[in-house]
Coordinates of C-alpha atoms in Angstrom, one line a residue:
X1058 CA 147.9 -21.2 53.5
X1059 CA 151.6 -22.1 53.4
X1060 CA 150.8 -25.8 54.7
X1061 CA 148.3 -26.2 51.8
X1062 CA 150.7 -25.0 49.3
X1063 CA 153.3 -27.5 50.6
X1064 CA 151.1 -30.2 50.8
X1065 CA 149.9 -29.6 47.2
X1066 CA 153.3 -29.6 46.1
X1067 CA 154.3 -32.8 47.9
X1068 CA 151.3 -34.5 46.2
X1069 CA 152.3 -33.0 42.8
X1070 CA 155.9 -34.6 43.4
X1071 CA 154.7 -38.0 44.3
X1072 CA 152.7 -38.0 41.0
X1073 CA 155.4 -37.1 39.1
X1074 CA 157.6 -39.6 40.6
X1075 CA 155.1 -42.2 40.1
X1076 CA 154.5 -41.6 36.7
X1077 CA 158.5 -41.2 35.9
X1078 CA 158.8 -44.6 37.7
X1079 CA 156.2 -46.2 35.2
X1080 CA 157.8 -44.6 32.2
X1081 CA 161.4 -45.9 33.4
X1082 CA 162.8 -48.5 30.9
X1083 CA 165.0 -51.4 32.4
X1084 CA 166.9 -53.9 30.1
X1085 CA 167.0 -57.7 30.1
X1086 CA 168.4 -60.6 28.3
X1087 CA 168.2 -64.3 28.6
X1088 CA 170.8 -65.8 31.2
X1089 CA 169.9 -69.3 32.2
X1090 CA 167.2 -72.2 32.0
X1091 CA 167.2 -74.9 34.6
X1092 CA 165.0 -77.2 36.8
X1093 CA 164.0 -75.8 40.0
X1094 CA 165.6 -78.7 42.1
X1095 CA 168.9 -78.0 39.9
X1096 CA 169.0 -81.4 38.5
X1097 CA 170.3 -82.0 34.9
X1098 CA 168.1 -82.2 32.2
X1099 CA 167.8 -85.8 30.8
X1100 CA 168.3 -87.0 27.0
X1101 CA 166.3 -84.7 24.2
X1102 CA 165.0 -82.6 26.8
X1103 CA 168.4 -80.8 27.0
X1104 CA 168.1 -80.1 23.4
X1105 CA 164.8 -78.6 23.7
X1106 CA 165.8 -76.5 26.7
X1107 CA 169.0 -75.3 24.8
X1108 CA 166.6 -74.2 21.8
X1109 CA 165.2 -71.7 24.1
X1110 CA 168.5 -70.4 25.2
X1111 CA 169.4 -70.0 21.6
X1112 CA 166.4 -67.6 20.8
X1113 CA 168.7 -65.1 22.6
X1114 CA 165.7 -63.2 24.0
X1115 CA 166.3 -59.5 24.6
X1116 CA 163.4 -57.1 26.1
X1117 CA 163.0 -53.8 27.3
X1118 CA 160.6 -53.6 30.3
X1119 CA 158.4 -50.5 30.2
X1120 CA 155.6 -50.2 33.0
X1121 CA 153.6 -53.5 32.5
X1122 CA 154.9 -54.2 29.0
X1123 CA 157.8 -56.2 27.8
X1124 CA 159.0 -55.0 24.3
X1125 CA 161.2 -57.7 22.8
X1126 CA 163.9 -56.9 20.3
X1127 CA 165.2 -60.8 19.8
X1128 CA 164.4 -63.2 18.6
X1129 CA 161.8 -60.9 16.9
X1130 CA 160.0 -58.0 17.7
X1131 CA 156.9 -58.6 19.6
X1132 CA 155.2 -57.3 22.8
X1133 CA 153.9 -59.0 25.8
X1134 CA 151.9 -57.7 28.7
X1135 CA 152.9 -58.9 32.0
X1136 CA 149.3 -58.8 33.4
X1137 CA 148.3 -61.1 30.6
X1138 CA 151.2 -63.5 30.4
X1139 CA 150.1 -66.9 30.7
X1140 CA 151.8 -69.0 28.3
X1141 CA 155.0 -69.7 26.5
X1142 CA 153.4 -69.3 23.4
X1143 CA 153.2 -65.5 23.6
X1144 CA 157.2 -65.8 23.6
X1145 CA 157.1 -67.6 20.1
X1146 CA 158.8 -70.3 21.6
X1147 CA 156.6 -73.1 21.0
X1148 CA 153.1 -74.4 20.5
X1149 CA 153.6 -77.3 22.4
X1150 CA 150.9 -77.7 24.9
X1151 CA 152.9 -79.8 27.5
X1152 CA 155.2 -76.6 28.5
X1153 CA 152.8 -75.4 31.1
X1154 CA 153.4 -71.9 32.5
X1155 CA 152.3 -71.4 36.0
X1156 CA 154.2 -68.2 37.5
X1157 CA 156.4 -65.1 36.3
X1158 CA 158.0 -62.5 38.5
X1159 CA 160.5 -59.8 38.8
X1160 CA 162.8 -59.6 41.7
X1161 CA 166.6 -58.8 42.5
X1162 CA 167.7 -57.8 39.3
X1163 CA 166.2 -61.2 37.8
X1164 CA 163.1 -61.8 35.7
X1165 CA 162.0 -65.7 36.4
X1166 CA 159.6 -67.5 34.0
X1167 CA 158.3 -70.8 35.7
X1168 CA 156.7 -73.8 33.8
X1169 CA 156.1 -77.5 34.2
X1170 CA 157.7 -79.5 31.6
X1171 CA 155.2 -82.2 31.1
X1172 CA 156.9 -83.6 28.2
X1173 CA 160.0 -85.0 30.1
X1174 CA 160.0 -88.6 31.8
X1175 CA 162.1 -86.8 34.3
X1176 CA 160.6 -86.7 38.1
X1177 CA 161.7 -83.1 38.0
X1178 CA 159.3 -81.1 35.8
X1179 CA 159.2 -77.4 37.4
X1180 CA 161.5 -75.5 35.1
X1181 CA 163.0 -71.8 35.6
X1182 CA 163.8 -69.5 32.5
X1183 CA 165.9 -66.8 34.0
X1184 CA 166.6 -63.5 32.5
X1185 CA 169.2 -60.8 34.1
X1186 CA 168.8 -57.0 34.2
X1187 CA 171.6 -55.2 32.3
X1188 CA 172.5 -51.6 31.4
X1189 CA 171.3 -49.8 28.2
X1190 CA 174.7 -49.7 26.8
X1191 CA 175.2 -53.5 27.5
X1192 CA 171.7 -54.3 26.1
X1193 CA 172.3 -52.4 22.7
X1194 CA 175.7 -54.0 22.2
X1195 CA 174.6 -57.4 23.0
X1196 CA 171.7 -57.1 20.5
X1197 CA 174.1 -55.8 18.1
X1198 CA 176.4 -58.5 18.5
X1199 CA 173.6 -61.3 18.1
X1200 CA 172.4 -59.6 14.6
X1201 CA 175.8 -59.7 13.6
X1202 CA 176.5 -63.2 14.5
X1203 CA 173.2 -64.2 12.8
X1204 CA 174.2 -62.4 9.7
X1205 CA 177.4 -64.4 9.7
X1206 CA 175.8 -67.7 10.4
X1207 CA 173.4 -66.8 7.3
X1208 CA 176.4 -66.2 5.1
X1209 CA 177.9 -69.4 5.9
X1210 CA 175.2 -71.5 5.5
X1211 CA 174.5 -70.0 2.2
X1212 CA 178.0 -70.6 1.0
X1213 CA 177.4 -74.4 2.2
X1214 CA 174.4 -74.3 0.1
X1215 CA 176.1 -73.1 -3.0
X1216 CA 179.0 -75.7 -2.4
X1217 CA 176.7 -78.6 -2.2
X1218 CA 175.2 -77.4 -5.8
X1219 CA 178.6 -78.0 -7.2
X1220 CA 179.7 -80.9 -4.9
X1221 CA 176.8 -83.2 -3.7
X1222 CA 177.1 -85.2 -0.6
X1223 CA 174.2 -87.5 -1.4
X1224 CA 174.5 -90.3 -3.7
X1225 CA 171.5 -91.9 -4.7
X1226 CA 171.6 -95.6 -6.2
X1227 CA 169.2 -96.4 -9.1
X1228 CA 165.7 -97.3 -7.6
X1229 CA 165.4 -101.2 -7.3
X1230 CA 161.6 -102.5 -8.1
X1231 CA 160.3 -104.5 -5.5
X1232 CA 157.3 -106.8 -5.4
X1233 CA 154.5 -105.3 -3.4
X1234 CA 151.4 -106.2 -1.3
X1235 CA 148.4 -103.9 -0.3
X1236 CA 148.4 -102.5 3.3
X1237 CA 145.1 -101.4 4.7
X1238 CA 145.7 -98.3 6.9
X1239 CA 143.5 -95.8 9.0
X1240 CA 143.5 -92.3 9.6
X1241 CA 142.5 -90.9 13.1
X1242 CA 138.9 -90.8 11.9
X1243 CA 138.8 -94.5 11.1
X1244 CA 138.7 -94.0 7.3
X1245 CA 140.4 -96.5 5.2
X1246 CA 143.7 -96.0 3.0
X1247 CA 145.2 -98.5 0.7
X1248 CA 148.7 -98.4 -0.2
X1249 CA 150.9 -100.7 -2.3
X1250 CA 154.1 -101.4 -0.3
X1251 CA 157.0 -103.7 -0.7
X1252 CA 156.3 -107.1 0.5
X1253 CA 159.6 -107.3 2.5
X1254 CA 158.1 -104.6 5.1
X1255 CA 155.4 -104.2 7.3
X1256 CA 153.6 -101.2 8.8
X1257 CA 153.2 -100.7 12.3
X1258 CA 151.1 -98.0 14.0
X1259 CA 153.7 -96.2 16.4
X1260 CA 151.5 -94.5 18.8
X1261 CA 152.4 -90.9 19.5
X1262 CA 155.9 -91.6 20.4
X1263 CA 157.3 -89.3 17.3
X1264 CA 154.9 -86.5 18.4
X1265 CA 155.8 -86.5 21.8
X1266 CA 159.4 -86.3 21.2
X1267 CA 159.3 -84.0 18.0
X1268 CA 156.2 -82.0 18.6
X1269 CA 154.8 -81.1 15.3
X1270 CA 155.4 -83.6 12.7
X1271 CA 158.7 -83.3 11.5
X1272 CA 158.4 -81.9 7.9
X1273 CA 156.6 -79.1 9.7
X1274 CA 153.0 -79.7 8.8
X1275 CA 150.5 -81.2 11.0
X1276 CA 150.9 -82.3 14.7
X1277 CA 147.1 -83.1 15.4
X1278 CA 144.6 -85.5 13.9
X1279 CA 147.4 -87.8 13.0
X1280 CA 148.1 -91.3 13.0
X1281 CA 152.0 -92.3 12.5
X1282 CA 152.9 -95.9 11.1
X1283 CA 156.7 -97.1 11.3
X1284 CA 158.3 -99.2 8.6
X1285 CA 159.5 -102.7 10.0
X1286 CA 162.1 -104.5 7.9
X1287 CA 163.2 -108.0 8.9
X1288 CA 166.9 -107.5 7.9
X1289 CA 167.3 -103.7 8.8
X1290 CA 166.4 -101.5 11.7
X1291 CA 167.7 -97.8 11.9
X1292 CA 165.4 -97.0 14.6
X1293 CA 164.2 -93.1 14.6
X1294 CA 166.2 -92.9 11.2
X1295 CA 163.8 -95.3 9.5
X1296 CA 161.4 -94.3 7.2
X1297 CA 158.0 -93.3 8.7
X1298 CA 154.3 -92.8 7.2
X1299 CA 152.3 -90.0 8.7
X1300 CA 148.8 -89.7 7.9
X1301 CA 146.6 -86.5 8.8
X1302 CA 143.1 -85.5 8.5
X1303 CA 143.9 -82.0 9.1
X1304 CA 141.7 -79.9 7.2
X1305 CA 144.5 -77.4 6.4
X1306 CA 146.2 -77.3 2.7
X1307 CA 149.5 -78.6 2.0
X1308 CA 152.0 -77.5 -0.8
X1309 CA 155.5 -78.6 -1.3
X1310 CA 156.6 -75.4 -2.8
X1311 CA 155.0 -73.4 0.1
X1312 CA 157.0 -76.1 2.6
X1313 CA 160.1 -75.5 1.0
X1314 CA 159.8 -71.9 0.8
X1315 CA 159.2 -71.8 4.6
X1316 CA 162.1 -73.7 5.2
X1317 CA 165.1 -71.5 3.9
X1318 CA 167.8 -74.2 5.2
X1319 CA 166.5 -76.9 3.0
X1320 CA 168.6 -77.8 0.1
X1321 CA 167.3 -79.8 -2.7
X1322 CA 169.3 -82.5 -4.3
X1323 CA 166.5 -84.0 -6.3
X1324 CA 162.7 -83.1 -6.8
X1325 CA 159.8 -84.9 -8.9
X1326 CA 156.8 -83.2 -8.2
X1327 CA 155.8 -84.0 -4.6
X1328 CA 158.5 -86.5 -4.3
X1329 CA 161.8 -84.5 -2.9
X1330 CA 165.2 -85.7 -1.6
X1331 CA 167.8 -83.0 0.0
X1332 CA 169.4 -81.5 3.0
X1333 CA 168.7 -79.9 5.9
X1334 CA 171.9 -77.4 6.5
X1335 CA 172.5 -75.6 9.6
X1336 CA 175.3 -74.3 11.9
X1337 CA 177.4 -75.9 14.5
X1338 CA 178.3 -73.4 17.0
X1339 CA 181.5 -75.4 18.6
X1340 CA 182.9 -75.5 15.5
X1341 CA 181.7 -72.3 14.0
X1342 CA 180.6 -73.4 10.8
X1343 CA 177.7 -74.4 8.6
X1344 CA 177.0 -78.2 8.3
X1345 CA 174.7 -80.6 6.7
X1346 CA 172.6 -81.6 9.7
X1347 CA 170.7 -84.2 7.9
X1348 CA 169.8 -86.3 4.4
X1349 CA 165.9 -86.3 4.1
X1350 CA 163.5 -87.9 1.5
X1351 CA 159.8 -86.8 1.5
X1352 CA 157.0 -88.1 -0.7
X1353 CA 153.3 -86.4 -0.5
X1354 CA 149.9 -87.7 -1.5
X1355 CA 146.5 -86.5 -0.8
X1356 CA 143.7 -89.0 -0.5
X1357 CA 140.2 -87.9 -0.2
X1358 CA 140.7 -86.3 3.6
X1359 CA 143.8 -87.6 4.4
X1360 CA 147.4 -86.3 3.8
X1361 CA 149.9 -88.9 3.5
X1362 CA 153.6 -88.0 4.1
X1363 CA 156.2 -90.6 3.4
X1364 CA 159.3 -89.4 5.0
X1365 CA 162.6 -90.1 6.7
X1366 CA 165.5 -88.1 7.6
X1367 CA 169.0 -89.2 8.6
X1368 CA 170.9 -86.9 11.3
X1369 CA 174.6 -86.6 11.4
X1370 CA 174.5 -86.3 15.2
X1371 CA 172.7 -89.8 15.0
X1372 CA 175.9 -91.3 13.3
X1373 CA 178.5 -92.9 15.9
X1374 CA 181.2 -91.1 13.8
X1375 CA 179.5 -88.1 12.8
X1376 CA 179.8 -86.9 10.2
X1377 CA 179.6 -90.3 8.5
X1378 CA 178.7 -89.6 4.9
X1379 CA 178.8 -93.2 3.9
X1380 CA 176.6 -94.5 6.6
X1381 CA 174.4 -91.5 6.0
X1382 CA 174.0 -92.5 2.2
X1383 CA 173.5 -95.9 3.0
X1384 CA 170.4 -95.1 5.3
X1385 CA 168.9 -92.4 2.8
X1386 CA 169.1 -95.1 -0.1
X1387 CA 167.4 -97.8 2.1
X1388 CA 164.7 -95.4 2.8
X1389 CA 164.5 -94.0 -0.7
X1390 CA 164.2 -97.2 -2.3
X1391 CA 161.2 -98.4 -0.1
X1392 CA 159.7 -95.1 -0.5
X1393 CA 159.8 -95.3 -4.1
X1394 CA 157.9 -98.5 -3.9
X1395 CA 155.3 -97.1 -2.2
X1396 CA 152.3 -95.9 -3.8
X1397 CA 148.5 -95.3 -3.2
X1398 CA 146.4 -98.0 -4.5
X1399 CA 143.9 -96.8 -7.3
X1400 CA 140.5 -98.4 -7.1
X1401 CA 139.2 -99.8 -10.2

């Protein structure tokens, strides 16, 4: 009888320990991201990887569930964790997750970065285990830092209201010709464009490099045309025409509302010019990251975006406001001389 009681007690203890183990909380924060072969990231890939670090991921593990507090509150079930989309990192399909595991105080997420031109594609996001006290302190520090950044960005936006950096020249009327373009379904679109430019379909280069169309709208069902000018070539800073047959609606008002760091300099209906304001961590201050101009048309089944942005980081002597204004005015003047041809 005593043996039976001891057996029951031992079994009960094991069950309790098992339940306790399942309910134990552990605390984790993002620590590093690197190629599996330890080779350095190349080109823009490094910037994309830094974006992942900048999300400041913090989560609490309880059983098979990960409860994230940063960059926002959401939950991931490790049994069904198959894609980086579940981390709210990106919707880019070319980040192909293939493994995740906990071991020796580290949590590793492994994925293939199919966007890179490097031979080394296997990439690891590494989290480290920390104490509850370290976790709470770290989360609060991130929140305080984010509030400080927001205050600095808002202060700069107010300053731009009083002291604009953009200087737009009067638009010069240019002679035009008709350009016949096509959307991804082969439907024709006719635009009046300046005679001194040509439109060249650029393939998917900008989609591959930047993911979604840079004005934050449609990635799929798009065709991209670059502006070629005989005398001026500003590369990726040059005006671009994006045509998409995506069935989603587009609203300039909604777009601007969803981009709180954009500050308008000028707006005329669906025609806007302004700044993208951001934060420079090295200098610990808010900065104007880019000047942009955007013009939007809806033609039958097609959204047409005439868009350009000039980033301070693209300038040889950043920030070079004079050069940025020069390129912005070039792009803006051409965009103002582009219109949809109305059939008579």
